[in-house]
Short mmCIF file of C-alpha atoms and ligand atoms in Angstrom, two decimals:
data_model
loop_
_atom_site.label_atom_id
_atom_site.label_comp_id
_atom_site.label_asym_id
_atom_site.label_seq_id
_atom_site.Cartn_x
_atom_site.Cartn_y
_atom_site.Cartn_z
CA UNK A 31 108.15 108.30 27.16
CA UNK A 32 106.94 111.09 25.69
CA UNK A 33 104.67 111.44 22.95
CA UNK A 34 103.97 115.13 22.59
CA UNK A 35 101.59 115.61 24.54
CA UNK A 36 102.05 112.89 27.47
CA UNK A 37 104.39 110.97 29.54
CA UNK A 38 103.90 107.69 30.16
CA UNK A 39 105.74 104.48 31.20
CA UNK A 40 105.97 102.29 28.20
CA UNK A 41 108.19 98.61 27.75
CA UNK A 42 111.44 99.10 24.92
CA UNK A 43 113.39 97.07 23.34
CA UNK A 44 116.92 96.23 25.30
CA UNK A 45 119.38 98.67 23.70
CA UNK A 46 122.40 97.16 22.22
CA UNK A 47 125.86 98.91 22.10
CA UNK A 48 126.89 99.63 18.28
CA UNK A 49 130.32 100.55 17.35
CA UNK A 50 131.58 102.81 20.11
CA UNK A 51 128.67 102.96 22.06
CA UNK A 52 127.62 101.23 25.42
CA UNK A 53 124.55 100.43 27.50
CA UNK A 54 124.14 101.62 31.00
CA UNK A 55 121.55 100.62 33.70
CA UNK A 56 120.60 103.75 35.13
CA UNK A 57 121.25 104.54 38.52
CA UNK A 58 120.15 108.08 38.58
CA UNK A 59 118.57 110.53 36.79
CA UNK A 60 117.99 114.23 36.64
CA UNK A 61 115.04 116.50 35.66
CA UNK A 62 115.55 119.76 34.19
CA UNK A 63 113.43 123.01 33.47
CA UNK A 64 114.66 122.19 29.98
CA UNK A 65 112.43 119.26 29.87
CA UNK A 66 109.55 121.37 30.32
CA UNK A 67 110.84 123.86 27.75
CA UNK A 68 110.77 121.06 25.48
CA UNK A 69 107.33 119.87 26.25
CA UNK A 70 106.21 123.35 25.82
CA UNK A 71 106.63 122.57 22.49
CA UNK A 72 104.15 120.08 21.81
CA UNK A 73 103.71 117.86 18.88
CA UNK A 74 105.34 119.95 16.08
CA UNK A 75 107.86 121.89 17.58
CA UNK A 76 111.01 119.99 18.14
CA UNK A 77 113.40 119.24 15.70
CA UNK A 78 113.44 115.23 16.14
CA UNK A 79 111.05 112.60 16.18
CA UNK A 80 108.77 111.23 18.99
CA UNK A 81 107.94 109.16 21.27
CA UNK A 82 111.30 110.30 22.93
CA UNK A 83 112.37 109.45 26.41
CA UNK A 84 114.04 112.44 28.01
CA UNK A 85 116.65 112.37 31.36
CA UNK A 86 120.05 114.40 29.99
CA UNK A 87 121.76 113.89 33.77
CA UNK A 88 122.47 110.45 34.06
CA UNK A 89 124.92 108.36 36.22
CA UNK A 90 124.24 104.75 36.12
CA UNK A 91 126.57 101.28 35.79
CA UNK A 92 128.09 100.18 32.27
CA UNK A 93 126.21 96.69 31.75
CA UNK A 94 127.57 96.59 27.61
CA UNK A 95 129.90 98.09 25.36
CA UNK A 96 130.45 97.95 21.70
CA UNK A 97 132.76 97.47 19.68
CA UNK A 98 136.21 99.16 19.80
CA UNK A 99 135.30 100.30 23.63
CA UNK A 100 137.59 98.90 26.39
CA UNK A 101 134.81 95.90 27.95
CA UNK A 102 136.86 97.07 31.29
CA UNK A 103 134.69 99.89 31.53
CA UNK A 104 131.94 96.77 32.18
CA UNK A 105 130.61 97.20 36.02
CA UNK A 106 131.91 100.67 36.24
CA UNK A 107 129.66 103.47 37.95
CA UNK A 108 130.20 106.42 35.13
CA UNK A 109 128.37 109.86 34.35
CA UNK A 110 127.59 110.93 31.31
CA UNK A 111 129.20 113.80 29.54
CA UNK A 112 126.01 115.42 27.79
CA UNK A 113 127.16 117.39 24.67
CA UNK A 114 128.14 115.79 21.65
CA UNK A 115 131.39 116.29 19.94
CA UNK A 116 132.75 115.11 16.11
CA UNK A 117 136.16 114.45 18.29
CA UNK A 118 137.82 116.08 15.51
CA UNK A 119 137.11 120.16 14.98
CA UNK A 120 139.34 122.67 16.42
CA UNK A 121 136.49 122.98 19.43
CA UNK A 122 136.60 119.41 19.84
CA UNK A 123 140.67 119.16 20.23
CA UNK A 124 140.50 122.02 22.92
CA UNK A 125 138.09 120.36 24.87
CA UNK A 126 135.09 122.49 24.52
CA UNK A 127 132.89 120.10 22.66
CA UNK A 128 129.60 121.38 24.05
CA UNK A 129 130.55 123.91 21.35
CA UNK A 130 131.51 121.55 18.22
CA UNK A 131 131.37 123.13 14.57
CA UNK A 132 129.77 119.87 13.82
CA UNK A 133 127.62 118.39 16.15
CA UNK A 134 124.16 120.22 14.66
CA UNK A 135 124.71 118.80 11.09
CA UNK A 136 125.87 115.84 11.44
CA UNK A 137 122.76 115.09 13.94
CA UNK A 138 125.00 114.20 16.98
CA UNK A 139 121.91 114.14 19.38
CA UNK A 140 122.49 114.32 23.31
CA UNK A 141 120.67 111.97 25.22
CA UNK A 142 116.94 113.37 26.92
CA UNK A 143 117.70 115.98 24.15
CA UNK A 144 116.85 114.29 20.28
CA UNK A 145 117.65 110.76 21.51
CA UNK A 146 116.40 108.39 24.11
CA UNK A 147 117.55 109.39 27.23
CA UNK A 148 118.14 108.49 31.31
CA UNK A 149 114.56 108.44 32.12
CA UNK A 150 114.66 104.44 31.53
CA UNK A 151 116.40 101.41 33.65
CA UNK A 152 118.53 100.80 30.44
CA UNK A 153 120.11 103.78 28.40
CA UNK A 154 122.23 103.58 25.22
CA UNK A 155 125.47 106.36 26.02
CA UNK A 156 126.14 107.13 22.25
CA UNK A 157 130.05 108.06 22.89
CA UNK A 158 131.77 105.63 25.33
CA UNK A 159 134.18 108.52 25.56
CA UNK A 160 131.86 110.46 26.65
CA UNK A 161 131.70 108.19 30.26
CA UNK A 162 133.20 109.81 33.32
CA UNK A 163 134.33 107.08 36.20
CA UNK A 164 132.19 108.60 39.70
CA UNK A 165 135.15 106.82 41.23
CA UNK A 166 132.95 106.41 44.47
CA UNK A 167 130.51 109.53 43.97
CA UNK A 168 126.85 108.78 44.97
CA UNK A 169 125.00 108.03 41.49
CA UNK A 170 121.68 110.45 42.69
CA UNK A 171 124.41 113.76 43.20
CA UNK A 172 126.61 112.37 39.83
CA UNK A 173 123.61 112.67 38.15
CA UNK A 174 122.46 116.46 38.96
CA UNK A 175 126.10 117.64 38.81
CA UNK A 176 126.24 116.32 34.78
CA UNK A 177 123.91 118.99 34.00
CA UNK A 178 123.21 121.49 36.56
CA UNK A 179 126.50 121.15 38.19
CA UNK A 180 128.39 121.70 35.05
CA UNK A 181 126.62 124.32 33.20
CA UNK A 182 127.12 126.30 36.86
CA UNK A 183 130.79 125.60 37.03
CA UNK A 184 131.56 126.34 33.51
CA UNK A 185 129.75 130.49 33.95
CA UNK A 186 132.03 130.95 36.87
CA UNK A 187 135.21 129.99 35.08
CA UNK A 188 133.27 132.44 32.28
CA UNK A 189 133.10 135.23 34.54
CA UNK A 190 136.15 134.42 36.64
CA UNK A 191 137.54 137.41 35.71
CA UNK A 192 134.69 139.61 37.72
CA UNK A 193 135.08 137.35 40.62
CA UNK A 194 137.22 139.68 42.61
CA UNK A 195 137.61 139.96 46.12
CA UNK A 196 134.15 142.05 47.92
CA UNK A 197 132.82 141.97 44.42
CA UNK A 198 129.05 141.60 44.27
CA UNK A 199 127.56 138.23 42.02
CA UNK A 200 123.85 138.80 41.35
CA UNK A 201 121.98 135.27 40.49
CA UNK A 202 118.60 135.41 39.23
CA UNK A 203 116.83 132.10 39.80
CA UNK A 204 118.68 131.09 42.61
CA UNK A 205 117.04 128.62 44.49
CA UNK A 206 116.42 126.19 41.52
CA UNK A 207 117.81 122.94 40.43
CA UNK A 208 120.80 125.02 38.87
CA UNK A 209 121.08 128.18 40.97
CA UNK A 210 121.73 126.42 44.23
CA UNK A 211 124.75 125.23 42.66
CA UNK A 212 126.06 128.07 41.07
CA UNK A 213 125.39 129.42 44.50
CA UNK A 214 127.69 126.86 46.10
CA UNK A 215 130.61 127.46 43.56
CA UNK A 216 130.64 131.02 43.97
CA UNK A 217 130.92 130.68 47.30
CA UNK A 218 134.02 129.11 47.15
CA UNK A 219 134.90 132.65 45.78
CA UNK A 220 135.07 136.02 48.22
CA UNK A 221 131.91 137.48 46.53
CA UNK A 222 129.30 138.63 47.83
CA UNK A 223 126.25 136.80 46.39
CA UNK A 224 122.85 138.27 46.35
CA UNK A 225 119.94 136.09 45.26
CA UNK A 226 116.56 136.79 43.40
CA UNK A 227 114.35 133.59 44.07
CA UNK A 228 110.55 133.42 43.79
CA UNK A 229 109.37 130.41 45.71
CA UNK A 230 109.39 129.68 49.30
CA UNK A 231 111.27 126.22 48.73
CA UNK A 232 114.19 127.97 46.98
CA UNK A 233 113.90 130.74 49.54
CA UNK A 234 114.87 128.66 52.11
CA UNK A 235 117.58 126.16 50.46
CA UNK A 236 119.46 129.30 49.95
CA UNK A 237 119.32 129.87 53.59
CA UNK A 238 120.55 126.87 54.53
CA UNK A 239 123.57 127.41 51.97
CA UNK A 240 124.26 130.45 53.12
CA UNK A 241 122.72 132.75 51.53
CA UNK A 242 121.85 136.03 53.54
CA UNK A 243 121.04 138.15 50.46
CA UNK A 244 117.84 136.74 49.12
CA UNK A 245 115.41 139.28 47.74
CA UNK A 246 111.54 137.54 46.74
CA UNK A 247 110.97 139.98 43.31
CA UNK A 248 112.46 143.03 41.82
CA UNK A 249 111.15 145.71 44.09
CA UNK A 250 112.95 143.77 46.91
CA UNK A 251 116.27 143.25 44.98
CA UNK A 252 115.99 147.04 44.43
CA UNK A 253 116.37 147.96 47.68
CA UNK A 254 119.73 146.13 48.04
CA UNK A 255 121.24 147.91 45.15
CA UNK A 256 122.87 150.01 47.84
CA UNK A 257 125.16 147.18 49.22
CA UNK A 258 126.97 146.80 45.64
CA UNK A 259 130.40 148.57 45.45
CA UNK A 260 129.33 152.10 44.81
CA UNK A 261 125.71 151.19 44.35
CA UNK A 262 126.95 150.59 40.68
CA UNK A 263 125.29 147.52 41.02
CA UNK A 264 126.95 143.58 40.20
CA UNK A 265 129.89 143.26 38.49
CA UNK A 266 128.83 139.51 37.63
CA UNK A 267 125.04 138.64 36.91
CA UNK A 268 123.83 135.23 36.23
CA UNK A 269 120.07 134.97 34.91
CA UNK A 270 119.03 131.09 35.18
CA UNK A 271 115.45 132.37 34.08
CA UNK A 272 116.24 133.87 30.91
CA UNK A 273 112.62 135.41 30.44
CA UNK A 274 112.54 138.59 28.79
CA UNK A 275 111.72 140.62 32.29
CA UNK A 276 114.89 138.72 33.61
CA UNK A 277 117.13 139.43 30.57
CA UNK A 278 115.94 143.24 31.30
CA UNK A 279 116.63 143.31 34.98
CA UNK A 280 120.02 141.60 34.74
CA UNK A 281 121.12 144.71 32.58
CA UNK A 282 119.78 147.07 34.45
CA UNK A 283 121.85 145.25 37.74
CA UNK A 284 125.23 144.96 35.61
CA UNK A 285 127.27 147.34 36.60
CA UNK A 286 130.10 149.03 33.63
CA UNK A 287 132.87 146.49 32.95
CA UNK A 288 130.83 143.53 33.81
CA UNK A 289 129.63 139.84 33.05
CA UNK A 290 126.19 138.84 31.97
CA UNK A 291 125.52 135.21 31.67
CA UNK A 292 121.74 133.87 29.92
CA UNK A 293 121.97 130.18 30.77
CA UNK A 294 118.04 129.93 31.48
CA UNK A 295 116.10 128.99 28.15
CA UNK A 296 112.79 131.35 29.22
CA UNK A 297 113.51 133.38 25.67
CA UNK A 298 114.01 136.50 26.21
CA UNK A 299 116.17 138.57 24.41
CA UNK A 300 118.57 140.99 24.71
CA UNK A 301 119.47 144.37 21.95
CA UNK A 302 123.07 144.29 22.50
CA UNK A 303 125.26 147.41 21.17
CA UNK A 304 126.57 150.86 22.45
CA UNK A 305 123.94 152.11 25.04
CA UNK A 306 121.54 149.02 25.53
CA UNK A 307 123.91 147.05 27.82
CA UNK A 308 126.39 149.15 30.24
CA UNK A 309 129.82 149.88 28.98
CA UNK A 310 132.97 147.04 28.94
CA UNK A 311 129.74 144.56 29.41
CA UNK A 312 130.51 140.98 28.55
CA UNK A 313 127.50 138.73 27.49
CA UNK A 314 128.09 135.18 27.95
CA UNK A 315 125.59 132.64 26.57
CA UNK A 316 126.94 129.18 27.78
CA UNK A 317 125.64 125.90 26.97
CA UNK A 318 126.81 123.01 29.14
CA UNK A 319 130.36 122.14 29.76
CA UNK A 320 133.07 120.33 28.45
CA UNK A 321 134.57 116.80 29.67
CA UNK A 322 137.32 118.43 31.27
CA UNK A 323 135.18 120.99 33.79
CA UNK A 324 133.14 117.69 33.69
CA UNK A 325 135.54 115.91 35.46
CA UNK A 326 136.81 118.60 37.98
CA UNK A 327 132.58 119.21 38.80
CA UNK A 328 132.79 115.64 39.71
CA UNK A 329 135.60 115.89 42.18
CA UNK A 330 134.85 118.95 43.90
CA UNK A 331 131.33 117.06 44.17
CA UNK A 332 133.84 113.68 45.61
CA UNK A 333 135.37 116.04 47.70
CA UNK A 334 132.01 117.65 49.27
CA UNK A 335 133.27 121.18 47.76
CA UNK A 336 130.00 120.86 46.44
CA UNK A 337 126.86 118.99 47.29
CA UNK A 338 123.72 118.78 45.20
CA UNK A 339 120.74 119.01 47.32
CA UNK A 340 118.26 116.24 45.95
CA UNK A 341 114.66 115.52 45.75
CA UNK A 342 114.02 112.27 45.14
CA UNK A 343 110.85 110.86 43.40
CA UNK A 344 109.92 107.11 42.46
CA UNK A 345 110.63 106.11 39.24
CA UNK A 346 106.11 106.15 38.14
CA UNK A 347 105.81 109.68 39.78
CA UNK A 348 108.05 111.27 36.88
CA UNK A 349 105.09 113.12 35.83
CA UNK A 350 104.43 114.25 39.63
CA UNK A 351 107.90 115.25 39.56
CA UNK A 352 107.55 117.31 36.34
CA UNK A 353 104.11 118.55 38.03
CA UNK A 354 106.17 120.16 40.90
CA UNK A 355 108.97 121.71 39.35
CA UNK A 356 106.94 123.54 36.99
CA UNK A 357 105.61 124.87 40.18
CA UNK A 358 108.47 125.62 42.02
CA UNK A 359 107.52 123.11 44.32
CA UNK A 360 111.05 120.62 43.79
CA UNK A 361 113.86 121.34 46.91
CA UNK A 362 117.21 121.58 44.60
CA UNK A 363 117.08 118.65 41.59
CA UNK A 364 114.40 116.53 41.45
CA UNK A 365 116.23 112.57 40.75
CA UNK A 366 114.60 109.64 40.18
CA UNK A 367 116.35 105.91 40.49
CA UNK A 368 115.27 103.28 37.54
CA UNK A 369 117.04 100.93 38.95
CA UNK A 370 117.53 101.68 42.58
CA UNK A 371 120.47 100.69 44.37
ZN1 LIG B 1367 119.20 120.59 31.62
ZN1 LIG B 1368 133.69 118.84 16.93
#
């Protein structure tokens, strides 16, 4: 739980499914740099009240549901679909809810994110249609793939359009809970991916992924400008950092007719118009993913297309867990198990 300024394990009252709503025991959960974003924040600066719990990747096992939700779902392994949706707004209807007209009035909180969330052994899944079956999926890589698995997947059907053959994807970030994904799904593509990634640990995961483009800091990148098309630099770039030196180096990479996606919350910001980004540019700020790339994520994860590499940490060391990946210290997603197997 945490209260602002702490994190601690505290007892709660058993949730109890409302109207539409049911109870999971969780199975798995994921930490996110958005967690420490939101700490970052102290006492004052969030939007909703504390004590909150936070976890917004969770798989776990449907113990309850409420009324009006099928009770077959009971025993079922499900993830949970983040983003929360009014059901009924044009967004809604085309399956993009992550980007509902009225989610943000109408106080639709996601879980780890303005309501209690996975970082407990029971959690309380506000939208029972917001449950996707793992049909056989391991909980611990369900869990990482509901957050950092989707919000990867849903930038490359973004930029799909860039993703030509010999075409060069710069990620920034790449060795992180997110970027080792987004690495693995644009290898499925016949890109060439080059790689900006800080730490050691990250550093080497992309290695093992296959990875042969990996530069350590911006000097380093620089010198592989040269094996773009043309030297014109990448006609997709992905910054999972988002800091304002990031935001500036990912234009300055982005070659004329290009995609630029900010997914990482580090704030920077962008001037935008005739000049400041190159020509044709396309800026792309995604949040999250909808139930349907929620549901292909989880199969391509079923069918080993993809495979989150995960860290895990007992259930008490959460705060250790936090410690390291503010540190850059986690290899891939850092999970943690309430309830074990
Ligand atoms: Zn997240
Ligand atoms: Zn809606």
């Amino acid at each position: 739980m945490w209260d602002g300024e702490r994190l601690d394990l505290q007892e709660l009252p058993e949730p109890r499914p409302g109207p539409g709503e049911a109870v999971l025991e969780v199975l798995a959960a994921g930490l996110c740099h958005s967690d420490l974003s939101l700490m970052a924040r102290g006492r004052t600066g969030l939007s909703y009240d504390l004590p909150t719990v936070f976890g917004h990747e969770a798989a776990g096992r449907v113990l309850e549901t409420g009324d009006g939700v099928d009770p077959g779902l009971i025993g079922t392994e499900v993830a949970v679909l983040g983003p929360r949706g009014c059901g009924s707004c044009r967004a809604c209807r085309a399956d993009a809810q992550q980007y509902c007209a009225h989610a943000r009035a109408r106080g639709l909180f996601s879980i780890g994110i303005g309501r209690d969330g996975a970082l407990a052994e029971r959690l309380l899944a506000p939208a029972a249609t917001d449950l996707v079956p793992l049909d056989g999926l391991a909980a611990s890589e369900a869990a990482p793939l509901t957050d950092a698995g989707l919000t990867t997947y849903s930038v490359t059907e973004l930029v799909e359009p860039a993703l030509r053959p010999g075409a060069s994807v710069l990620v920034i970030g790449a060795g992180g809970g997110l970027g080792h994904l987004a690495v693995q799904w644009l290898l499925t593509h016949d890109v060439e991916v080059v790689a900006l990634e800080q730490s050691a640990t990250g550093q080497a995961l992309l290695r093992e992924l296959g990875v042969e483009t990996v530069a350590r800091d911006a000097s380093e990148l620089e010198a592989l400008r040269h094996r773009t098309p043309d030297g014109a630099g990448a006609s997709v770039v992905i910054d999972l950092v988002g800091t304002q030196a990031t935001v500036e180096l990912a234009t300055t990479w982005l070659a004329q007719g290009g995609h630029l996606a900010i997914v990482g919350l580090g704030g920077g910001l962008l001037p935008v118009g005739l000049g400041s980004v190159p020509y044709g540019a396309t800026i792309h700020t995604p949040y999250w993913g909808s139930r349907g790339q929620l549901e292909r994520v989880l199969a391509a994860g079923r069918d080993g297309v993809v495979r989150p590499t995960v860290t895990e940490y007992a259930f008490e060391d959460v705060p250790a867990a936090y410690d390291d990946l503010r540190h850059g210290r986690v290899v891939g997603r850092a999970v943690v198990r309430p309830v074990g197997d």
